[in-house]
Tab-separated table of C-alpha atoms in Angstrom:
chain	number	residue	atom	x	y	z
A	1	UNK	CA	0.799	12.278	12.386
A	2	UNK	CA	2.032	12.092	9.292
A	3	UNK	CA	-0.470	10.065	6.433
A	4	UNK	CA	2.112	9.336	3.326
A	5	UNK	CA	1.092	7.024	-0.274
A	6	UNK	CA	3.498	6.501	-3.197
A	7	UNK	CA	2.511	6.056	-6.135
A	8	UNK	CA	3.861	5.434	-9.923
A	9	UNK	CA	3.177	6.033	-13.643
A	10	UNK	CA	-0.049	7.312	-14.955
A	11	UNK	CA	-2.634	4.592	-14.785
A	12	UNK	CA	-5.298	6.024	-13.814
A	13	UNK	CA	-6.809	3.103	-11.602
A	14	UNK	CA	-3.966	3.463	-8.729
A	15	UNK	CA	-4.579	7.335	-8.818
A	16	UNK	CA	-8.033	6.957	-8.090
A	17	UNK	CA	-7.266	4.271	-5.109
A	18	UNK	CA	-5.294	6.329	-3.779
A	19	UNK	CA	-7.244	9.463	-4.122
A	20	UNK	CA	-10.325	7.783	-2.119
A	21	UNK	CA	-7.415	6.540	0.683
A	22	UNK	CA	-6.650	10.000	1.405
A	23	UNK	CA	-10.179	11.454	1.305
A	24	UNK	CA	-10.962	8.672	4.215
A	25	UNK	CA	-8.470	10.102	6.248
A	26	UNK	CA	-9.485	13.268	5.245
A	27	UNK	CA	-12.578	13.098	7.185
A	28	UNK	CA	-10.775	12.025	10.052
A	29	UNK	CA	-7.195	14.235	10.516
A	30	UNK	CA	-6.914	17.218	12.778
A	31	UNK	CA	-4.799	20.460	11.702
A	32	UNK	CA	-1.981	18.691	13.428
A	33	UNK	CA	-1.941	15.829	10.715
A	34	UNK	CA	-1.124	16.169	7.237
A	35	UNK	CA	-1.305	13.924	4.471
A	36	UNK	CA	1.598	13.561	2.083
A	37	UNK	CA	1.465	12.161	-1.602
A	38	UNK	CA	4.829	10.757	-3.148
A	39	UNK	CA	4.288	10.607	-6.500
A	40	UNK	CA	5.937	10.578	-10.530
A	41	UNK	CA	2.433	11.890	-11.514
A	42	UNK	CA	1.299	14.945	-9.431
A	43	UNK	CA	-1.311	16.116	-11.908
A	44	UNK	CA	-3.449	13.155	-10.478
A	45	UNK	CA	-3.150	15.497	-7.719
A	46	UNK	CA	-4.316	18.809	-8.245
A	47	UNK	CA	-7.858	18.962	-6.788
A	48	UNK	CA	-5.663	17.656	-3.525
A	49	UNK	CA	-3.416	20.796	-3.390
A	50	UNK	CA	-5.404	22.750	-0.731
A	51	UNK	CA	-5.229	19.914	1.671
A	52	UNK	CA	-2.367	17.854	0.906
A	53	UNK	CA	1.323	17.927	0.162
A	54	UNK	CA	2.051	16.476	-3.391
A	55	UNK	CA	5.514	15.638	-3.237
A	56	UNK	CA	6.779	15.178	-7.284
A	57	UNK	CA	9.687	12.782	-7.843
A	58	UNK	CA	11.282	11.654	-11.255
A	59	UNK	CA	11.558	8.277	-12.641
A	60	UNK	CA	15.418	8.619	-12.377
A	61	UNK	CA	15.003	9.411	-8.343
A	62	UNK	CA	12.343	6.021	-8.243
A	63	UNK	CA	15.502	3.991	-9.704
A	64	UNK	CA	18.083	5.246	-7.317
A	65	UNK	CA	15.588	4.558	-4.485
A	66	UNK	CA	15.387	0.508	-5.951
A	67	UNK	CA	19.512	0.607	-4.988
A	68	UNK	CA	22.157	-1.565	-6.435
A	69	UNK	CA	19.774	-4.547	-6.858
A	70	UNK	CA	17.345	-2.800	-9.270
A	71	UNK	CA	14.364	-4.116	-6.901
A	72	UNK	CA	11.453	-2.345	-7.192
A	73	UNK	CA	9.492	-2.394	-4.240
A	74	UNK	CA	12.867	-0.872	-1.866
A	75	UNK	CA	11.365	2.354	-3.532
A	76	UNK	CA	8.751	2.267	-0.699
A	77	UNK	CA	11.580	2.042	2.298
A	78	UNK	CA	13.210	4.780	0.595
A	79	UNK	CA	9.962	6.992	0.379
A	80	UNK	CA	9.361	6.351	3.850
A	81	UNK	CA	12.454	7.596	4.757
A	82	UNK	CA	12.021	10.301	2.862
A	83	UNK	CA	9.342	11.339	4.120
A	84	UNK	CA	10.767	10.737	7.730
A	85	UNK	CA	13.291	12.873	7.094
A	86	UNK	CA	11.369	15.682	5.411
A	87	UNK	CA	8.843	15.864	8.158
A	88	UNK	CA	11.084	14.546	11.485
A	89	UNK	CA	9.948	13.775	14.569
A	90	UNK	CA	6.382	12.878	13.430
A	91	UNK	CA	4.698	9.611	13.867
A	92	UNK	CA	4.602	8.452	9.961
A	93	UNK	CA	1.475	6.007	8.575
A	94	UNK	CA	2.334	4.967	5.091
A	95	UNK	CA	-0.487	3.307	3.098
A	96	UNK	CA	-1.064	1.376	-0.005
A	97	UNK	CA	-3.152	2.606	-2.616
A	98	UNK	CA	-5.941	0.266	-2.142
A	99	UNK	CA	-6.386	0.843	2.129
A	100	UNK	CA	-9.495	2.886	3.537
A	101	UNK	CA	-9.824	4.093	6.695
A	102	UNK	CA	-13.204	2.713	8.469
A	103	UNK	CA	-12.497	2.563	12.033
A	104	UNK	CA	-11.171	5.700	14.060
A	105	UNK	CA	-8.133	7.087	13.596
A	106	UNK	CA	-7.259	8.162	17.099
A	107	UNK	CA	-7.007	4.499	17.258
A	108	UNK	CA	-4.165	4.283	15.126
A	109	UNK	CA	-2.676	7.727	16.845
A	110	UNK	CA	-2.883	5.711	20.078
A	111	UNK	CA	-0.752	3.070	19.146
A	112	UNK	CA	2.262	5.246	17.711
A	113	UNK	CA	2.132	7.092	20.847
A	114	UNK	CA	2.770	3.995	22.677
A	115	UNK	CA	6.126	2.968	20.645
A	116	UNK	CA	3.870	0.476	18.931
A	117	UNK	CA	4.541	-0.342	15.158
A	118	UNK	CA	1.601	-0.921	13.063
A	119	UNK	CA	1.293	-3.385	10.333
A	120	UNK	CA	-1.899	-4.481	8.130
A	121	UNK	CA	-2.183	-8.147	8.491
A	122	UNK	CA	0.192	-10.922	10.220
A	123	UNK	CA	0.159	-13.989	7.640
A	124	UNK	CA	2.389	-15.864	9.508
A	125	UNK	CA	5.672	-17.374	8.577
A	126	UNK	CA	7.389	-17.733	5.461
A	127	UNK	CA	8.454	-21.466	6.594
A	128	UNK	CA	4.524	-22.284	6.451
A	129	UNK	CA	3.671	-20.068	2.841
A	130	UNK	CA	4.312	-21.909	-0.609
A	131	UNK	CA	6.293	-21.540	-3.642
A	132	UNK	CA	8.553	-18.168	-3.759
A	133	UNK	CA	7.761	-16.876	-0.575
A	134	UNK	CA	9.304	-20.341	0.884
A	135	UNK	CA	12.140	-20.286	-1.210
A	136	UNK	CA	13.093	-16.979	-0.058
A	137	UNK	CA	12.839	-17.934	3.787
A	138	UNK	CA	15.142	-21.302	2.808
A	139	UNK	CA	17.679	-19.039	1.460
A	140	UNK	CA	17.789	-16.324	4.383
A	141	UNK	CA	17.158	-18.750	7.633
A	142	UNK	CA	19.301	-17.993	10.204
A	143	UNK	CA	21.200	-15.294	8.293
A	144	UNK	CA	22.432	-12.055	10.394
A	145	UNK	CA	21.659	-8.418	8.607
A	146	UNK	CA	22.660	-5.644	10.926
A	147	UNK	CA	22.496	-7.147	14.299
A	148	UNK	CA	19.367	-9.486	13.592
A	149	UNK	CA	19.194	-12.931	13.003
A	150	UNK	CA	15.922	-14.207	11.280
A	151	UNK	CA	14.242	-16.893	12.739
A	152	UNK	CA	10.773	-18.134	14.089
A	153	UNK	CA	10.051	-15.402	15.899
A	154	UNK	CA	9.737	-13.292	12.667
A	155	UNK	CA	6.656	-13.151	10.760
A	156	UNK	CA	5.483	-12.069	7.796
A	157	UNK	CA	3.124	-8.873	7.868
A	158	UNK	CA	1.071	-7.399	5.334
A	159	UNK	CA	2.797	-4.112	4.217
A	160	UNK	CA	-0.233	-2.002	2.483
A	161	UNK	CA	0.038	-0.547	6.218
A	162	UNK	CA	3.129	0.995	7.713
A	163	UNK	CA	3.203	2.740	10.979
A	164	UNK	CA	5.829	3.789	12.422
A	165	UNK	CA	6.810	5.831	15.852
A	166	UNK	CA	8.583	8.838	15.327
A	167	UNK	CA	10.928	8.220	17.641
A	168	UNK	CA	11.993	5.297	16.117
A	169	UNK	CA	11.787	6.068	12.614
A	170	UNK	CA	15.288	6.628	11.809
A	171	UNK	CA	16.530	3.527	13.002
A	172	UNK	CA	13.795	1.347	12.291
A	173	UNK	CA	14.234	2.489	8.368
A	174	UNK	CA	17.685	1.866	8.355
A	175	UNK	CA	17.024	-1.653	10.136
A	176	UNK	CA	14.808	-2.059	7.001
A	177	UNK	CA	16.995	-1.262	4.541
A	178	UNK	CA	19.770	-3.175	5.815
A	179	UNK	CA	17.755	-6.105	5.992
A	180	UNK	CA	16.259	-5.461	2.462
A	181	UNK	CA	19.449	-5.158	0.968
A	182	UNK	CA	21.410	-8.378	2.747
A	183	UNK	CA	18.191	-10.483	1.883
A	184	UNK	CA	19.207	-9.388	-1.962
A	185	UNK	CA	22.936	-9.331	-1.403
A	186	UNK	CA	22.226	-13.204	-0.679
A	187	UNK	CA	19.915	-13.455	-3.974
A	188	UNK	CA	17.001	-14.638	-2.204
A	189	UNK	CA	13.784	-14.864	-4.041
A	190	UNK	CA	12.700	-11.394	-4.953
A	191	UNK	CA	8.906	-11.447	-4.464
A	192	UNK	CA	8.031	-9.816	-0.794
A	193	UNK	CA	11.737	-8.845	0.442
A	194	UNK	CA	10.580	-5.405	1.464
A	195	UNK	CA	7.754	-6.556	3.053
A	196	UNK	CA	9.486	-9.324	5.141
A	197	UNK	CA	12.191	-6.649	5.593
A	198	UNK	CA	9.960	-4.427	7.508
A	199	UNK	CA	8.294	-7.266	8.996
A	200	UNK	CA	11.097	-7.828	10.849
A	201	UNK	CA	12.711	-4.298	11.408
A	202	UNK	CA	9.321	-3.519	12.911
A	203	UNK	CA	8.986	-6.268	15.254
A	204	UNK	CA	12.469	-5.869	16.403
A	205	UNK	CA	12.234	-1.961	17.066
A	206	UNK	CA	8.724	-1.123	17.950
A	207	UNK	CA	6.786	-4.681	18.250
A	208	UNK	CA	4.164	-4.484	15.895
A	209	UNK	CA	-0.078	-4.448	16.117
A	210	UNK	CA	-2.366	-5.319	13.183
A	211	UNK	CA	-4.516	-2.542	11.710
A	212	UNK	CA	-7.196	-4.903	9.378
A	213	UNK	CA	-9.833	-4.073	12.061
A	214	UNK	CA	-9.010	-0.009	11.411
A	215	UNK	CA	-8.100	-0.062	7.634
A	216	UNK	CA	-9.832	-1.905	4.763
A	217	UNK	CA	-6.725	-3.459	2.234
A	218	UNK	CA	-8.770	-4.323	-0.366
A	219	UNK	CA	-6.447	-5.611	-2.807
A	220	UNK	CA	-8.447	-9.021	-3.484
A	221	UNK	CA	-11.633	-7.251	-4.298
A	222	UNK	CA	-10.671	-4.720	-6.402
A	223	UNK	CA	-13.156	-4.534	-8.877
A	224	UNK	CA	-15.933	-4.471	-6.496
A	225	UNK	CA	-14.238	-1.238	-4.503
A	226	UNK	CA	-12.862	0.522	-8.301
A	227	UNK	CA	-16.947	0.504	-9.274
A	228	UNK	CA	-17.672	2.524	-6.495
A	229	UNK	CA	-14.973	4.667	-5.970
A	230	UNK	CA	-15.365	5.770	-10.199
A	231	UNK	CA	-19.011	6.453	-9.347
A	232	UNK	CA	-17.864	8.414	-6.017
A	233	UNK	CA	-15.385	10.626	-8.372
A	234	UNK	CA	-17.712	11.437	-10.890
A	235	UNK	CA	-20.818	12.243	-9.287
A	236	UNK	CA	-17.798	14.603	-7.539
A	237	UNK	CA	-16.406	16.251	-10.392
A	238	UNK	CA	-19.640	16.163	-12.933
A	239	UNK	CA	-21.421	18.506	-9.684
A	240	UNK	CA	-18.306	20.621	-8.908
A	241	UNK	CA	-18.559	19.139	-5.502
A	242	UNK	CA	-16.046	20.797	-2.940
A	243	UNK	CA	-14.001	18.461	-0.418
A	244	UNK	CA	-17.299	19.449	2.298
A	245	UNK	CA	-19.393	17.996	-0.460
A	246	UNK	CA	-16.765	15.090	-1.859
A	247	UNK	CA	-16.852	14.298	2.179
A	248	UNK	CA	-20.604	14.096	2.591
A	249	UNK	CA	-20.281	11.619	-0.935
A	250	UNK	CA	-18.053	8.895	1.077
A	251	UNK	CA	-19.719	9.209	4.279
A	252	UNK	CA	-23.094	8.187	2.237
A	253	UNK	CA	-21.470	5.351	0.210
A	254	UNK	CA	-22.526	2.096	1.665
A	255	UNK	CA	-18.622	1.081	1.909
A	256	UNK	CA	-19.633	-1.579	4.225
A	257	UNK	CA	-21.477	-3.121	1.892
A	258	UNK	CA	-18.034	-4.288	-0.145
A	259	UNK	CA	-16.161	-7.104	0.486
A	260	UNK	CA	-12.706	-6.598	1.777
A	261	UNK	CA	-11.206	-10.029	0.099
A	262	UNK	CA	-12.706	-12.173	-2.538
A	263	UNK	CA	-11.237	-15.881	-3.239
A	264	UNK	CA	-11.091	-16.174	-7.134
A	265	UNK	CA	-11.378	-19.163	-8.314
A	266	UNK	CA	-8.100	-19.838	-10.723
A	267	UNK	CA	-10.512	-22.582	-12.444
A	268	UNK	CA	-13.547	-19.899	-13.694
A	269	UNK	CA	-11.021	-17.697	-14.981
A	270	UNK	CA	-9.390	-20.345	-17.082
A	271	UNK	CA	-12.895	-21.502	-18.423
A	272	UNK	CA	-13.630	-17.809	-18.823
A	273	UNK	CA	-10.422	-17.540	-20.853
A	274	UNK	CA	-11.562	-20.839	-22.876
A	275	UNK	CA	-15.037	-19.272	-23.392
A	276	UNK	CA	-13.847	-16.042	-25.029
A	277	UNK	CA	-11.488	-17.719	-27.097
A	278	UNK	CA	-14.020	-20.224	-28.620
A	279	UNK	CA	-17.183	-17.783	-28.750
A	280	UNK	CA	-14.689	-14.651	-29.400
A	281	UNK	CA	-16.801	-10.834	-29.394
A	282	UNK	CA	-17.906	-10.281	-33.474
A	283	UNK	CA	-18.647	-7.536	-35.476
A	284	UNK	CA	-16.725	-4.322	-33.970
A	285	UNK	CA	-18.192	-1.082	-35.143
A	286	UNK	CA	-16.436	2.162	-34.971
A	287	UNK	CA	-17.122	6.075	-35.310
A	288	UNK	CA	-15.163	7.161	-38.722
């Protein structure tokens, strides 16, 4: 199988996400696997070299991958292709930055080799969500992109998990893309095209299985994951640790221990805003 992240710029936060992603599959792959890093910003990278394939793209390459719309997020169809095509025939897993592995991954092995497509979490239909994710379904109902026609029986799936047979990579990219594209040709709301897009190209070429009970998608309780994962990565680098050592580090982390999603309450962070502005931080001192 191949394990595959993309990731952008040089902020150092997504880096590290993704950096603890791959060291929980890590402890998991066989020699058979390998574990593929897309990325504008491979010196993130280095300490990965000996057991990972740092793939370096421009800037200029991310823009041709967002396609005549400009939009943003086709960049991760594209990769996925990419990396389809640059490692064919293998069953291809493409994660977020903020996903951890905590169940087993023969699991997730299991269900590629079954023709099954793997998605993180079904949220149900865009004629039930609100706002901009509702607008977009009003706009594309009942449309036909390359042979499908959207409709009831096509839910929206989390896409910080990706798997995808390798036997029907190829055309369930291109069902992606096709879809992506039409769904901008026909200016619907750009918020979660790609996602919906492979939604659907998954469900229609592989049927699709949820992976939340297998991979942690933390992206609502970031701060609480980012705190350990920075302790993790320095206790690493300020002993030298090797990857036996940076292994034995995770597997002792009480991981379990950290919520997965967090509700935050849009009313404390407006008082918190209110706060800071009335009773402001004084008297900033400096080294001169």
């Amino acid at each position: 199988m191949t394990i595959m992240y993309l990731t952008f710029g040089r902020k150092t936060e997504y880096h590290l996400q993704a950096y603890l992603s791959m060291l929980s599959f890590r402890r998991q792959t066989t020699p058979q696997d390998r574990i593929v890093m897309v990325t504008t910003a491979p010196e993130f990278y280095s300490h990965a070299r000996s057991w990972a394939d740092i793939v370096a793209i421009s800037d200029d390459k991310v823009r041709e991958w967002q396609g005549e719309y400009q939009f943003f997020w086709r960049a991760k169809i594209k990769a996925i292709e990419f990396v389809g095509q640059k490692y064919g025939g293998d069953d291809l897993l493409y994660l977020d930055c903020d996903t951890v592995l905590r169940g087993p991954i023969g699991w997730l092995k299991q269900q590629l080799k079954k023709g099954r497509g793997l998605m993180d979490t079904n949220d149900g239909h865009p004629m039930h969500m609100k706002t901009k994710t509702l607008r977009m379904w009003q706009t594309i109902k009942g449309r036909t992109y390359g042979g499908i026609t959207l409709g009831p029986q096509h839910n929206m799936y989390c896409a910080g998990v990706v798997g995808i047979p390798g036997t029907r990579l190829a055309e369930t990219v291109l069902a992606a893309l096709t879809l992506c594209d039409g769904m901008l040709g026909d200016q619907a709301e750009r918020i979660v095209i790609e996602q919906y897009a492979l939604s659907v190209a998954l469900y229609e070429k592989t049927g699709l299985v949820e992976t939340r009970d297998c991979i942690a998608h933390y992206w609502a309780a970031k701060d609480e994951w980012m705190a350990a994962a920075y302790d993790l990565i320095a206790r690493a680098r300020l002993t030298e640790a090797s990857l036996d050592d940076e292994l034995r580090l995770f597997d002792t982390t009480d991981w379990a221990s950290l919520p997965v999603y967090v509700h935050k309450s849009s009313t404390a962070r407006r008082l918190r805003r209110l706060v800071s502005r009335l009773f402001p931080d004084r008297d900033h001192r400096y080294i001169v």
